[in-house]
mmCIF file of C-alpha atoms in Angstrom:
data_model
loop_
_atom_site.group_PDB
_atom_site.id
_atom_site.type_symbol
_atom_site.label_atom_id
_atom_site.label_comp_id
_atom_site.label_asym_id
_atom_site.label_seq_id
_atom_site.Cartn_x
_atom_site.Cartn_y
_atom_site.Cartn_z
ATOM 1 C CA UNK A 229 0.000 0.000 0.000
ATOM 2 C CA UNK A 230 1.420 3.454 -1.464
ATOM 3 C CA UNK A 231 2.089 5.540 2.282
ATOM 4 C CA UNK A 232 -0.501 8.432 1.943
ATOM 5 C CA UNK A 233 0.998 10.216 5.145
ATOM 6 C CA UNK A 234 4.743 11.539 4.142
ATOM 7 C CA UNK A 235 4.593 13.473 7.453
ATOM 8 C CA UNK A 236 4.835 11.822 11.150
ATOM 9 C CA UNK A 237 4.944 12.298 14.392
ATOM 10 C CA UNK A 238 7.945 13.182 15.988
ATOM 11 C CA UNK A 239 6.690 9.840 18.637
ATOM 12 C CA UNK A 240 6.486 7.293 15.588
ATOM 13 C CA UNK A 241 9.214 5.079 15.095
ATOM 14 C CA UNK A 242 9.409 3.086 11.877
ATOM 15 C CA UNK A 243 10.952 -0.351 10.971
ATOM 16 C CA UNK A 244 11.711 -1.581 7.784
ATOM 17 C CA UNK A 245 10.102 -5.573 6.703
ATOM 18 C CA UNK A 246 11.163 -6.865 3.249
ATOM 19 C CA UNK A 247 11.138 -3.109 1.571
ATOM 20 C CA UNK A 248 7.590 -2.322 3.236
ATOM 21 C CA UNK A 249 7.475 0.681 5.880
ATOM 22 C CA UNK A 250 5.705 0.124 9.065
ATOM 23 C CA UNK A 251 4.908 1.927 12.351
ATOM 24 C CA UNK A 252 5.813 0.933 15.762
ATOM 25 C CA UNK A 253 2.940 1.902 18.387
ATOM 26 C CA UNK A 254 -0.231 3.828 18.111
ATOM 27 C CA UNK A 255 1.066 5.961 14.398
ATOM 28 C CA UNK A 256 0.056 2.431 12.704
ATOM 29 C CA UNK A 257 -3.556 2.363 13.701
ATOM 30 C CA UNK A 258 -3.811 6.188 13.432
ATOM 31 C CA UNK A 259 -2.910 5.898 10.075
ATOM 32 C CA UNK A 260 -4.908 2.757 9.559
ATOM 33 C CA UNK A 261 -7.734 5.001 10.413
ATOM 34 C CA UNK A 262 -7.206 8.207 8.783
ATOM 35 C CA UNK A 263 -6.361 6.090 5.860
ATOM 36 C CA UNK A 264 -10.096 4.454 6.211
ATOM 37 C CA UNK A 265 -11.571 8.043 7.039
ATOM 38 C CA UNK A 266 -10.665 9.324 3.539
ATOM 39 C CA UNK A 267 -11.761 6.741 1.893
ATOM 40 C CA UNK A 268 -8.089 5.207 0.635
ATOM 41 C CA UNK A 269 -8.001 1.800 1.989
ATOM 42 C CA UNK A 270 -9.855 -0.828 2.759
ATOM 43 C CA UNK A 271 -13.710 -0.049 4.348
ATOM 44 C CA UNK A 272 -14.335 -0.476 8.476
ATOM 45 C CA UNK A 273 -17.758 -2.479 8.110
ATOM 46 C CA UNK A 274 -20.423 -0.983 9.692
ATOM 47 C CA UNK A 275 -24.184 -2.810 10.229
ATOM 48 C CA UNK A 276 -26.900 -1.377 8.494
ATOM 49 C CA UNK A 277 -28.656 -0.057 11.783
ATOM 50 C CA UNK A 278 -25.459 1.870 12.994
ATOM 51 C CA UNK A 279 -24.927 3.917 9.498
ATOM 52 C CA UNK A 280 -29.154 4.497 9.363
ATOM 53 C CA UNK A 281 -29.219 5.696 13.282
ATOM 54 C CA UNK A 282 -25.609 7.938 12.274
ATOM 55 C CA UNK A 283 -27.588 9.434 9.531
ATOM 56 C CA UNK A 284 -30.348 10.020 11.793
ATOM 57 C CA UNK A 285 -28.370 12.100 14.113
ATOM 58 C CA UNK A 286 -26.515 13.936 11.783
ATOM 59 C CA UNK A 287 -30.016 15.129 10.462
ATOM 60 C CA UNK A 288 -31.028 16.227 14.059
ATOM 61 C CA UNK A 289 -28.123 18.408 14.404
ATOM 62 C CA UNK A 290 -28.706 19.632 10.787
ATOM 63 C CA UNK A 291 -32.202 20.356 12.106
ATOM 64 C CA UNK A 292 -31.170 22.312 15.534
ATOM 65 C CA UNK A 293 -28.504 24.483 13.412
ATOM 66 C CA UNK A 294 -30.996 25.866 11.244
ATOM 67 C CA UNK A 295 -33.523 26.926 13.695
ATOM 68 C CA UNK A 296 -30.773 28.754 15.426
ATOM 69 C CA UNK A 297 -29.517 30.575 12.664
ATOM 70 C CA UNK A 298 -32.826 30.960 11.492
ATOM 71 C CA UNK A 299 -33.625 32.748 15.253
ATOM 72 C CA UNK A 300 -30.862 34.373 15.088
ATOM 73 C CA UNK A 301 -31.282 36.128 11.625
ATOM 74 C CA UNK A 302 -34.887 36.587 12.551
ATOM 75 C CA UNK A 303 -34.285 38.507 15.690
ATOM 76 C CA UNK A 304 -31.435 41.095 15.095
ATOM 77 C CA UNK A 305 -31.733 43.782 17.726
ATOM 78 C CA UNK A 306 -29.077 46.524 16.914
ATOM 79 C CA UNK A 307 -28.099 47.479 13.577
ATOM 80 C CA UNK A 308 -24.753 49.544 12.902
ATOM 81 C CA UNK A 309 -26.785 51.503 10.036
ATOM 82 C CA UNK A 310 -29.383 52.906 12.780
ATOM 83 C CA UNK A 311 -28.183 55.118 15.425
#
């Protein structure tokens, strides 16, 4: 797998295997994961239930930001054009 990361933490030490680069510790599964995050490796699977209850909350929070911004639009008190 082509390393994605050229940067690392100052914490990470790396070992060479038979010409493939690995990391010693935590770096490994941090990349593992960021690697999984964007969508460049291999897929975590997920059930059904946990990406449709994910989705679900997303939309709730989706909801709550828009009637605050919508109440906050809505209800401007003090304008720097009136004096």
């Amino acid at each position: 797998m082509t390393n994605f990361f050229p940067f690392h933490a100052p914490f990470c030490s790396e070992r060479r295997q038979a010409g493939k680069k690995d990391y010693v510790s935590s770096c490994s599964k941090l990349e593992e994961i960021l690697q999984q995050a964007l969508g460049i490796s291999d897929p975590i699977p997920v059930p059904p239930a946990t990406i449709i209850s994910g989705l679900q909350l997303i939309h709730q929070e989706c909801q709550k930001r828009k009637q605050v911004n919508q109440f906050s639009h809505n209800n401007i008190i003090w304008s720097p054009t009136e004096h």
